[in-house]
N, C-alpha and C. Protein backbone atom coordinates (compact mmCIF):
# COMPACT_ATOMS: atom_id res chain seq x y z
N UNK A 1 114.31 159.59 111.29
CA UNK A 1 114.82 158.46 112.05
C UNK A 1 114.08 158.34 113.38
N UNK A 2 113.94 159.37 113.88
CA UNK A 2 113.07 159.29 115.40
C UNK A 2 111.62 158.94 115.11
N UNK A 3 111.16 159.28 114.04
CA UNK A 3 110.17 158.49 113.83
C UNK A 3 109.62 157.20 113.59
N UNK A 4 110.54 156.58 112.93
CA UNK A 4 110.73 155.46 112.88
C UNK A 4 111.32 154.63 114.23
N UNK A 5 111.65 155.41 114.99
CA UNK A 5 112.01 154.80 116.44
C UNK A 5 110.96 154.37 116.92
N UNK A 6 109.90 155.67 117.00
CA UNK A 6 108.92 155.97 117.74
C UNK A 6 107.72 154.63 117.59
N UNK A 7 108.08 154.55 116.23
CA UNK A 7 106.62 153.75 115.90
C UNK A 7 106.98 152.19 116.05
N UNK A 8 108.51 151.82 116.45
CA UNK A 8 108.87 150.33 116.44
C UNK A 8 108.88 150.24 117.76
N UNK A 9 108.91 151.39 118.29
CA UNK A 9 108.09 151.07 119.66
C UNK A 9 106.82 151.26 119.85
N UNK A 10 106.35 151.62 119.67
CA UNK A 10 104.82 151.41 119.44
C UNK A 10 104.05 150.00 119.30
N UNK A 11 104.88 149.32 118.05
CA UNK A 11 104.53 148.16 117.90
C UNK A 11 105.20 147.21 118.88
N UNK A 12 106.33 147.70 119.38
CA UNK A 12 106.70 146.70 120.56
C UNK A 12 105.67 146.52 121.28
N UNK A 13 105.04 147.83 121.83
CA UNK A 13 104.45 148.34 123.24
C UNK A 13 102.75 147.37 123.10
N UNK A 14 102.73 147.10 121.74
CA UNK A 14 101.10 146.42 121.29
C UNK A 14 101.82 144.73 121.33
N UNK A 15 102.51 144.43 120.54
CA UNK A 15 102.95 143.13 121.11
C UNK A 15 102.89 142.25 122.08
N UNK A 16 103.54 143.26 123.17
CA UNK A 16 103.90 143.20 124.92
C UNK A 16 102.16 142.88 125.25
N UNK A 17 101.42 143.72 125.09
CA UNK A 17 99.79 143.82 125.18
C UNK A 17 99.25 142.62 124.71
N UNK A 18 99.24 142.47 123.61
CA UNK A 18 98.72 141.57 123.26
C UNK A 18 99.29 139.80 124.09
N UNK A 19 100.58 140.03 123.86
CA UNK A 19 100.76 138.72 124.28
C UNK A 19 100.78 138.59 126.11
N UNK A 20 100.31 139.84 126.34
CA UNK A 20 100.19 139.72 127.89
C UNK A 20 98.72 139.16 128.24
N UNK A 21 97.77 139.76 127.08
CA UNK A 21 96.63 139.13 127.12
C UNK A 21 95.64 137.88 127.25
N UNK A 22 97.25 137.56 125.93
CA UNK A 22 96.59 136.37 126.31
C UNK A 22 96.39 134.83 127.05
N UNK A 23 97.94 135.14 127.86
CA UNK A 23 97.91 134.53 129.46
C UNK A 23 96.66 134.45 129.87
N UNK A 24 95.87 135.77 129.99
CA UNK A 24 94.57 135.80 131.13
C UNK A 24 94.13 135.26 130.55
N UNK A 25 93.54 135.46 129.12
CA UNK A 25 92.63 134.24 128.50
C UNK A 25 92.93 132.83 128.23
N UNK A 26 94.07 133.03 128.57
CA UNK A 26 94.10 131.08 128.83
C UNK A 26 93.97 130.72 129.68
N UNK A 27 93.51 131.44 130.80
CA UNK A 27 93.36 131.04 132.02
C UNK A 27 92.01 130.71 132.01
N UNK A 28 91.16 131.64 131.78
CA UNK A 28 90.07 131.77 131.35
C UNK A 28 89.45 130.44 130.41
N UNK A 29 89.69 130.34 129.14
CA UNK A 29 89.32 128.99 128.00
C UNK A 29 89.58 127.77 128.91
N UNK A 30 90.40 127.70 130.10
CA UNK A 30 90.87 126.49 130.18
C UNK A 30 89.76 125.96 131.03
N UNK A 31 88.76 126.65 131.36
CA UNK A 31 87.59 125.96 132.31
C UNK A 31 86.69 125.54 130.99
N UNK A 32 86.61 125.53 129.75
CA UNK A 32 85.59 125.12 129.05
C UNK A 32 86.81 124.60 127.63
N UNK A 33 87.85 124.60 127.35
CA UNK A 33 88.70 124.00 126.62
C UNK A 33 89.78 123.22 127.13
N UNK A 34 90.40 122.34 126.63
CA UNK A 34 91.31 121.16 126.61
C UNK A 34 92.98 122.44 125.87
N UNK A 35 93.43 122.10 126.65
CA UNK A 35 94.75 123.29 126.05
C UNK A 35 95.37 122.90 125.11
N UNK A 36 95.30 121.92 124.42
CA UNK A 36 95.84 121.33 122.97
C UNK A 36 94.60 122.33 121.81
N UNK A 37 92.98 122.26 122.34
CA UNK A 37 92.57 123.08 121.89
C UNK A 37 93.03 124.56 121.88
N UNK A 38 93.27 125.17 123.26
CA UNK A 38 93.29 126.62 122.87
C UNK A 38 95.08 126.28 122.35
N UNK A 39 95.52 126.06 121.82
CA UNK A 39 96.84 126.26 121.26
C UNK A 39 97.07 125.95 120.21
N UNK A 40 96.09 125.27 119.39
CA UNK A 40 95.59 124.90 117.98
C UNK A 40 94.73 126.10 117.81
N UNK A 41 93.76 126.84 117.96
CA UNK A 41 93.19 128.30 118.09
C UNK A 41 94.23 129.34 118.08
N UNK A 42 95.57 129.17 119.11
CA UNK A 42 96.20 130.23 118.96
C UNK A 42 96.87 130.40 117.77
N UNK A 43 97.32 129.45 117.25
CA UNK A 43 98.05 129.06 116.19
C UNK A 43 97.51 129.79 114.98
N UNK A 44 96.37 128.88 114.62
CA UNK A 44 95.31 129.64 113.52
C UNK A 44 95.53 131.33 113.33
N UNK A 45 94.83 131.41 114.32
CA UNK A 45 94.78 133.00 114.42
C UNK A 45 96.25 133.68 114.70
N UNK A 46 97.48 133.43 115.21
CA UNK A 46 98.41 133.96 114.87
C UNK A 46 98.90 133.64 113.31
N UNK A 47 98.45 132.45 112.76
CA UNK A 47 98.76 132.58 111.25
C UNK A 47 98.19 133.38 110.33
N UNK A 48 96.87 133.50 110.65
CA UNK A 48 95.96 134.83 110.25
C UNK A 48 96.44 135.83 110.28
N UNK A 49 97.05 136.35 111.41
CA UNK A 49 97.34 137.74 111.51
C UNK A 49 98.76 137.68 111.11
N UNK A 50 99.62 137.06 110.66
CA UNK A 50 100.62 137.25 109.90
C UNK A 50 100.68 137.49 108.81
N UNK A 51 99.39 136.72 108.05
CA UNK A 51 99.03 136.42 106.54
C UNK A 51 98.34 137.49 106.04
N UNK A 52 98.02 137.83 106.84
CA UNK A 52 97.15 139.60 106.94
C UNK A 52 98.35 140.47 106.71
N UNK A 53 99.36 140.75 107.83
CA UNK A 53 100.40 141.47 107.80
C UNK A 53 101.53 141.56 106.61
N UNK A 54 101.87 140.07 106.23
CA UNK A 54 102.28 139.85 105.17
C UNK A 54 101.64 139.35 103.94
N UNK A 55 101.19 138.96 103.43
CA UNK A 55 100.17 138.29 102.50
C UNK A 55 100.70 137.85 101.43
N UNK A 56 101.83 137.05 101.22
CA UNK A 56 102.54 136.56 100.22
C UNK A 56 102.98 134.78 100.21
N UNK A 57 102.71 134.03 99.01
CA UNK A 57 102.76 133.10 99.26
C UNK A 57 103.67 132.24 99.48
N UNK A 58 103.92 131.41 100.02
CA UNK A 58 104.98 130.35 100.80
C UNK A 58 105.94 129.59 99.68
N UNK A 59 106.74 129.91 99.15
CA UNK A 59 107.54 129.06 98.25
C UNK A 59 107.84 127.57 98.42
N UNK A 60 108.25 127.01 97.47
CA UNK A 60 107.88 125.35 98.36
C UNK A 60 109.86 125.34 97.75
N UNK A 61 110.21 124.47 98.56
CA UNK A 61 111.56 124.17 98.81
C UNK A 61 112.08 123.43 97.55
């Protein structure tokens, strides 16, 4: 059980990181991108890395 503690914090602790990150880089893109762009980019690539994480397909309603 403590292991499993250990490591859902872990992944908290990369989360926190990551999404702290990427504040600065939007600070950053926004001198050479339009922010509808970088938020259509973020999108993508957070769907990527979900589809990665999970990889199963979308049932249709």
């Amino acid at each position: 059980m403590g292991n499993r503690k250990s490591a859902e914090h872990l992944m908290a602790l990369f989360t926190i990181i990551i999404w702290g990150t990427t504040f600065i880089s939007t600070k950053v893109l926004l001198t050479d991108f339009k922010p509808v762009e970088i938020l259509f980019f973020r999108f993508i690539m957070g769907f990527a890395a979900l589809f990665l994480a999970y990889p199963h397909r979308m049932n249709e309603f």
